[in-house]
C-alpha atoms as a PDB file:
ATOM      1  CA  MET A   1     -52.796   7.510  -9.231  1.00  0.00           C
ATOM      2  CA  ASP A   2     -55.320   7.012  -6.471  1.00  0.00           C
ATOM      3  CA  GLU A   3     -54.313   6.687  -2.817  1.00  0.00           C
ATOM      4  CA  THR A   4     -55.299   3.035  -2.374  1.00  0.00           C
ATOM      5  CA  PHE A   5     -53.272   1.979  -5.407  1.00  0.00           C
ATOM      6  CA  GLN A   6     -50.287   3.956  -4.110  1.00  0.00           C
ATOM      7  CA  LEU A   7     -50.553   2.161  -0.744  1.00  0.00           C
ATOM      8  CA  PHE A   8     -50.704  -1.183  -2.541  1.00  0.00           C
ATOM      9  CA  LEU A   9     -47.728  -0.244  -4.716  1.00  0.00           C
ATOM     10  CA  ASN A  10     -45.733   0.777  -1.607  1.00  0.00           C
ATOM     11  CA  ASP A  11     -46.209  -2.774  -0.236  1.00  0.00           C
ATOM     12  CA  ILE A  12     -44.676  -4.287  -3.399  1.00  0.00           C
ATOM     13  CA  PRO A  13     -40.914  -4.842  -3.144  1.00  0.00           C
ATOM     14  CA  VAL A  14     -39.022  -1.921  -4.674  1.00  0.00           C
ATOM     15  CA  GLU A  15     -37.455  -4.124  -7.379  1.00  0.00           C
ATOM     16  CA  SER A  16     -40.924  -5.133  -8.615  1.00  0.00           C
ATOM     17  CA  GLN A  17     -42.748  -1.786  -8.403  1.00  0.00           C
ATOM     18  CA  GLY A  18     -41.825  -0.707 -11.952  1.00  0.00           C
ATOM     19  CA  PHE A  19     -43.197  -3.931 -13.424  1.00  0.00           C
ATOM     20  CA  VAL A  20     -46.415  -3.718 -11.360  1.00  0.00           C
ATOM     21  CA  LEU A  21     -46.940  -0.088 -12.444  1.00  0.00           C
ATOM     22  CA  GLU A  22     -46.240  -0.928 -16.102  1.00  0.00           C
ATOM     23  CA  LEU A  23     -48.628  -3.862 -15.956  1.00  0.00           C
ATOM     24  CA  ASP A  24     -51.294  -1.688 -14.295  1.00  0.00           C
ATOM     25  CA  GLN A  25     -50.995   0.910 -17.042  1.00  0.00           C
ATOM     26  CA  PHE A  26     -51.162  -1.778 -19.748  1.00  0.00           C
ATOM     27  CA  LEU A  27     -54.184  -3.501 -18.253  1.00  0.00           C
ATOM     28  CA  THR A  28     -56.178  -0.333 -17.491  1.00  0.00           C
ATOM     29  CA  ALA A  29     -55.448   1.026 -21.004  1.00  0.00           C
ATOM     30  CA  LYS A  30     -56.921  -2.233 -22.392  1.00  0.00           C
ATOM     31  CA  GLY A  31     -60.070  -1.753 -20.351  1.00  0.00           C
ATOM     32  CA  SER A  32     -59.377  -3.972 -17.351  1.00  0.00           C
ATOM     33  CA  LYS A  33     -60.997  -2.891 -14.103  1.00  0.00           C
ATOM     34  CA  ARG A  34     -58.743  -2.791 -11.041  1.00  0.00           C
ATOM     35  CA  THR A  35     -60.134  -3.717  -7.617  1.00  0.00           C
ATOM     36  CA  ILE A  36     -58.161  -3.319  -4.406  1.00  0.00           C
ATOM     37  CA  LYS A  37     -59.295  -4.781  -1.071  1.00  0.00           C
ATOM     38  CA  SER A  38     -57.551  -4.887   2.249  1.00  0.00           C
ATOM     39  CA  ALA A  39     -56.798  -8.363   3.586  1.00  0.00           C
ATOM     40  CA  LYS A  40     -55.062  -9.857   6.605  1.00  0.00           C
ATOM     41  CA  SER A  41     -51.743 -10.317   4.841  1.00  0.00           C
ATOM     42  CA  GLY A  42     -51.837  -7.114   2.765  1.00  0.00           C
ATOM     43  CA  PHE A  43     -53.794  -5.814  -0.186  1.00  0.00           C
ATOM     44  CA  VAL A  44     -55.523  -8.117  -2.681  1.00  0.00           C
ATOM     45  CA  THR A  45     -55.437  -6.369  -5.977  1.00  0.00           C
ATOM     46  CA  SER A  46     -57.356  -7.873  -8.894  1.00  0.00           C
ATOM     47  CA  TYR A  47     -57.839  -7.008 -12.544  1.00  0.00           C
ATOM     48  CA  SER A  48     -60.791  -8.168 -14.609  1.00  0.00           C
ATOM     49  CA  SER A  49     -60.703  -9.216 -18.229  1.00  0.00           C
ATOM     50  CA  PRO A  50     -62.329  -6.523 -20.431  1.00  0.00           C
ATOM     51  CA  ALA A  51     -63.848  -9.215 -22.670  1.00  0.00           C
ATOM     52  CA  SER A  52     -65.454 -11.464 -20.088  1.00  0.00           C
ATOM     53  CA  GLY A  53     -65.506  -9.388 -16.876  1.00  0.00           C
ATOM     54  CA  ARG A  54     -63.916 -12.373 -15.062  1.00  0.00           C
ATOM     55  CA  THR A  55     -60.851 -11.956 -12.929  1.00  0.00           C
ATOM     56  CA  LEU A  56     -57.725 -12.034 -15.081  1.00  0.00           C
ATOM     57  CA  LEU A  57     -55.141 -11.855 -12.290  1.00  0.00           C
ATOM     58  CA  ASN A  58     -54.608 -10.930  -8.732  1.00  0.00           C
ATOM     59  CA  TYR A  59     -51.692 -10.157  -6.457  1.00  0.00           C
ATOM     60  CA  VAL A  60     -51.478 -12.084  -3.238  1.00  0.00           C
ATOM     61  CA  PHE A  61     -49.146 -11.300  -0.325  1.00  0.00           C
ATOM     62  CA  ARG A  62     -47.524 -14.321   1.332  1.00  0.00           C
ATOM     63  CA  LYS A  63     -44.742 -14.765   3.914  1.00  0.00           C
ATOM     64  CA  THR A  64     -42.535 -15.867   1.014  1.00  0.00           C
ATOM     65  CA  GLY A  65     -43.256 -12.672  -0.927  1.00  0.00           C
ATOM     66  CA  VAL A  66     -45.781 -11.329  -3.414  1.00  0.00           C
ATOM     67  CA  LYS A  67     -47.310 -13.846  -5.805  1.00  0.00           C
ATOM     68  CA  MET A  68     -49.516 -13.422  -8.875  1.00  0.00           C
ATOM     69  CA  ARG A  69     -52.429 -15.724  -9.627  1.00  0.00           C
ATOM     70  CA  ILE A  70     -53.151 -15.561 -13.331  1.00  0.00           C
ATOM     71  CA  TYR A  71     -56.458 -16.970 -14.548  1.00  0.00           C
ATOM     72  CA  ALA A  72     -55.291 -18.169 -17.939  1.00  0.00           C
ATOM     73  CA  GLU A  73     -58.572 -19.542 -19.286  1.00  0.00           C
ATOM     74  CA  HIS A  74     -57.318 -19.399 -22.888  1.00  0.00           C
ATOM     75  CA  ILE A  75     -53.959 -21.107 -22.222  1.00  0.00           C
ATOM     76  CA  GLY A  76     -54.985 -24.144 -24.267  1.00  0.00           C
ATOM     77  CA  GLU A  77     -54.994 -21.904 -27.315  1.00  0.00           C
ATOM     78  CA  HIS A  78     -51.417 -20.700 -26.740  1.00  0.00           C
ATOM     79  CA  PRO A  79     -49.081 -23.681 -26.129  1.00  0.00           C
ATOM     80  CA  GLU A  80     -46.167 -21.706 -27.575  1.00  0.00           C
ATOM     81  CA  ILE A  81     -46.199 -19.426 -24.540  1.00  0.00           C
ATOM     82  CA  LEU A  82     -45.550 -22.274 -22.141  1.00  0.00           C
ATOM     83  CA  SER A  83     -42.817 -23.739 -24.319  1.00  0.00           C
ATOM     84  CA  ASP A  84     -40.811 -20.564 -23.709  1.00  0.00           C
ATOM     85  CA  PHE A  85     -41.210 -20.713 -19.924  1.00  0.00           C
ATOM     86  CA  PRO A  86     -38.059 -21.438 -17.915  1.00  0.00           C
ATOM     87  CA  ALA A  87     -37.719 -24.781 -16.075  1.00  0.00           C
ATOM     88  CA  HIS A  88     -38.568 -23.332 -12.659  1.00  0.00           C
ATOM     89  CA  LEU A  89     -41.918 -21.914 -13.873  1.00  0.00           C
ATOM     90  CA  LYS A  90     -42.749 -25.168 -15.658  1.00  0.00           C
ATOM     91  CA  ALA A  91     -41.960 -27.060 -12.476  1.00  0.00           C
ATOM     92  CA  GLU A  92     -44.376 -24.868 -10.509  1.00  0.00           C
ATOM     93  CA  ILE A  93     -47.119 -25.507 -13.077  1.00  0.00           C
ATOM     94  CA  ILE A  94     -46.501 -29.252 -13.009  1.00  0.00           C
ATOM     95  CA  LYS A  95     -46.539 -29.246  -9.191  1.00  0.00           C
ATOM     96  CA  ALA A  96     -49.871 -27.355  -9.088  1.00  0.00           C
ATOM     97  CA  GLY A  97     -52.949 -29.363  -8.150  1.00  0.00           C
ATOM     98  CA  ASP A  98     -54.917 -31.165 -10.778  1.00  0.00           C
ATOM     99  CA  CYS A  99     -58.444 -29.940 -11.519  1.00  0.00           C
ATOM    100  CA  LYS A 100     -60.907 -32.275  -9.839  1.00  0.00           C
ATOM    101  CA  LYS A 101     -63.697 -31.416 -12.262  1.00  0.00           C
ATOM    102  CA  LEU A 102     -61.563 -32.093 -15.319  1.00  0.00           C
ATOM    103  CA  THR A 103     -60.218 -35.356 -13.907  1.00  0.00           C
ATOM    104  CA  GLY A 104     -63.595 -36.788 -12.891  1.00  0.00           C
ATOM    105  CA  GLY A 105     -63.520 -35.800  -9.204  1.00  0.00           C
ATOM    106  CA  ASN A 106     -65.746 -33.582  -7.143  1.00  0.00           C
ATOM    107  CA  CYS A 107     -65.087 -29.911  -6.479  1.00  0.00           C
ATOM    108  CA  SER A 108     -67.151 -26.985  -5.289  1.00  0.00           C
ATOM    109  CA  PRO A 109     -70.427 -26.664  -7.250  1.00  0.00           C
ATOM    110  CA  THR A 110     -69.524 -23.012  -7.942  1.00  0.00           C
ATOM    111  CA  CYS A 111     -66.154 -23.887  -9.455  1.00  0.00           C
ATOM    112  CA  THR A 112     -65.977 -23.226 -13.186  1.00  0.00           C
ATOM    113  CA  ALA A 113     -63.240 -25.857 -13.639  1.00  0.00           C
ATOM    114  CA  GLY A 114     -59.585 -25.461 -14.387  1.00  0.00           C
ATOM    115  CA  TYR A 115     -57.483 -25.558 -17.503  1.00  0.00           C
ATOM    116  CA  SER A 116     -56.595 -28.239 -19.955  1.00  0.00           C
ATOM    117  CA  PHE A 117     -53.416 -27.494 -21.916  1.00  0.00           C
ATOM    118  CA  VAL A 118     -50.336 -29.082 -23.434  1.00  0.00           C
ATOM    119  CA  MET A 119     -46.837 -28.193 -22.227  1.00  0.00           C
ATOM    120  CA  ASP A 120     -43.758 -29.866 -23.742  1.00  0.00           C
ATOM    121  CA  GLY A 121     -45.964 -32.482 -25.401  1.00  0.00           C
ATOM    122  CA  VAL A 122     -47.715 -33.515 -22.180  1.00  0.00           C
ATOM    123  CA  GLU A 123     -51.405 -32.772 -21.531  1.00  0.00           C
ATOM    124  CA  TYR A 124     -52.247 -31.256 -18.118  1.00  0.00           C
ATOM    125  CA  LYS A 125     -55.566 -30.596 -16.411  1.00  0.00           C
ATOM    126  CA  LYS A 126     -54.729 -28.125 -13.678  1.00  0.00           C
ATOM    127  CA  CYS A 127     -56.724 -26.253 -11.057  1.00  0.00           C
ATOM    128  CA  LYS A 128     -57.326 -22.632 -12.040  1.00  0.00           C
ATOM    129  CA  ASN A 129     -56.305 -21.395  -8.571  1.00  0.00           C
ATOM    130  CA  THR A 130     -52.877 -23.013  -8.485  1.00  0.00           C
ATOM    131  CA  ALA A 131     -51.763 -23.626 -12.115  1.00  0.00           C
ATOM    132  CA  PHE A 132     -50.395 -20.116 -12.771  1.00  0.00           C
ATOM    133  CA  PHE A 133     -49.577 -18.911  -9.264  1.00  0.00           C
ATOM    134  CA  HIS A 134     -46.068 -17.458  -9.553  1.00  0.00           C
ATOM    135  CA  SER A 135     -43.760 -15.334  -7.425  1.00  0.00           C
ATOM    136  CA  LEU A 136     -43.395 -11.739  -8.469  1.00  0.00           C
ATOM    137  CA  THR A 137     -39.661 -11.756  -9.257  1.00  0.00           C
ATOM    138  CA  GLU A 138     -37.632 -10.074 -11.932  1.00  0.00           C
ATOM    139  CA  GLU A 139     -36.813 -13.391 -13.576  1.00  0.00           C
ATOM    140  CA  ASN A 140     -40.526 -14.091 -13.995  1.00  0.00           C
ATOM    141  CA  PHE A 141     -41.659 -10.676 -15.319  1.00  0.00           C
ATOM    142  CA  GLU A 142     -41.156 -11.425 -19.035  1.00  0.00           C
ATOM    143  CA  TYR A 143     -43.085 -14.689 -18.873  1.00  0.00           C
ATOM    144  CA  ILE A 144     -45.904 -13.309 -16.730  1.00  0.00           C
ATOM    145  CA  LEU A 145     -46.317 -10.467 -19.175  1.00  0.00           C
ATOM    146  CA  LYS A 146     -46.470 -12.800 -22.207  1.00  0.00           C
ATOM    147  CA  LEU A 147     -49.117 -14.930 -20.501  1.00  0.00           C
ATOM    148  CA  ILE A 148     -51.233 -11.897 -19.559  1.00  0.00           C
ATOM    149  CA  LYS A 149     -50.916 -10.371 -23.020  1.00  0.00           C
ATOM    150  CA  ALA A 150     -52.125 -13.626 -24.612  1.00  0.00           C
ATOM    151  CA  GLU A 151     -55.091 -13.684 -22.248  1.00  0.00           C
ATOM    152  CA  ILE A 152     -56.105 -10.074 -22.731  1.00  0.00           C
ATOM    153  CA  ARG A 153     -56.005 -10.329 -26.536  1.00  0.00           C
END
């Protein structure tokens, strides 16, 4: 384990370190590239998708704790994953901002657009930066892992 990753891992709450380490081992074994950069509020650690090279997920440190932003570009192909999510995660997804590009609005010209998916029979068009932005807590681990495994294929 390299020194920078160890420093990042030390900043993760103790109760989440095992999950973060397990996820790191899973993703790197699948060919994901890990990138760690120092930021104002802590490390920003990202993993790229081995298939597309695009960012698959990143960890973000906030005052409220560590959060994971998952770029679930294939979520429309896996509605069964979202049906298993607990109510609090579904509420976060529903609360997330709508994608301006998918709803006919204007966004940054460099934005690749968000995600269109169905959850509980309702179609959503959500921004890729906020749709799957969840707290790194033990109650979320199982669902985060299912989502990431579906994306990594």
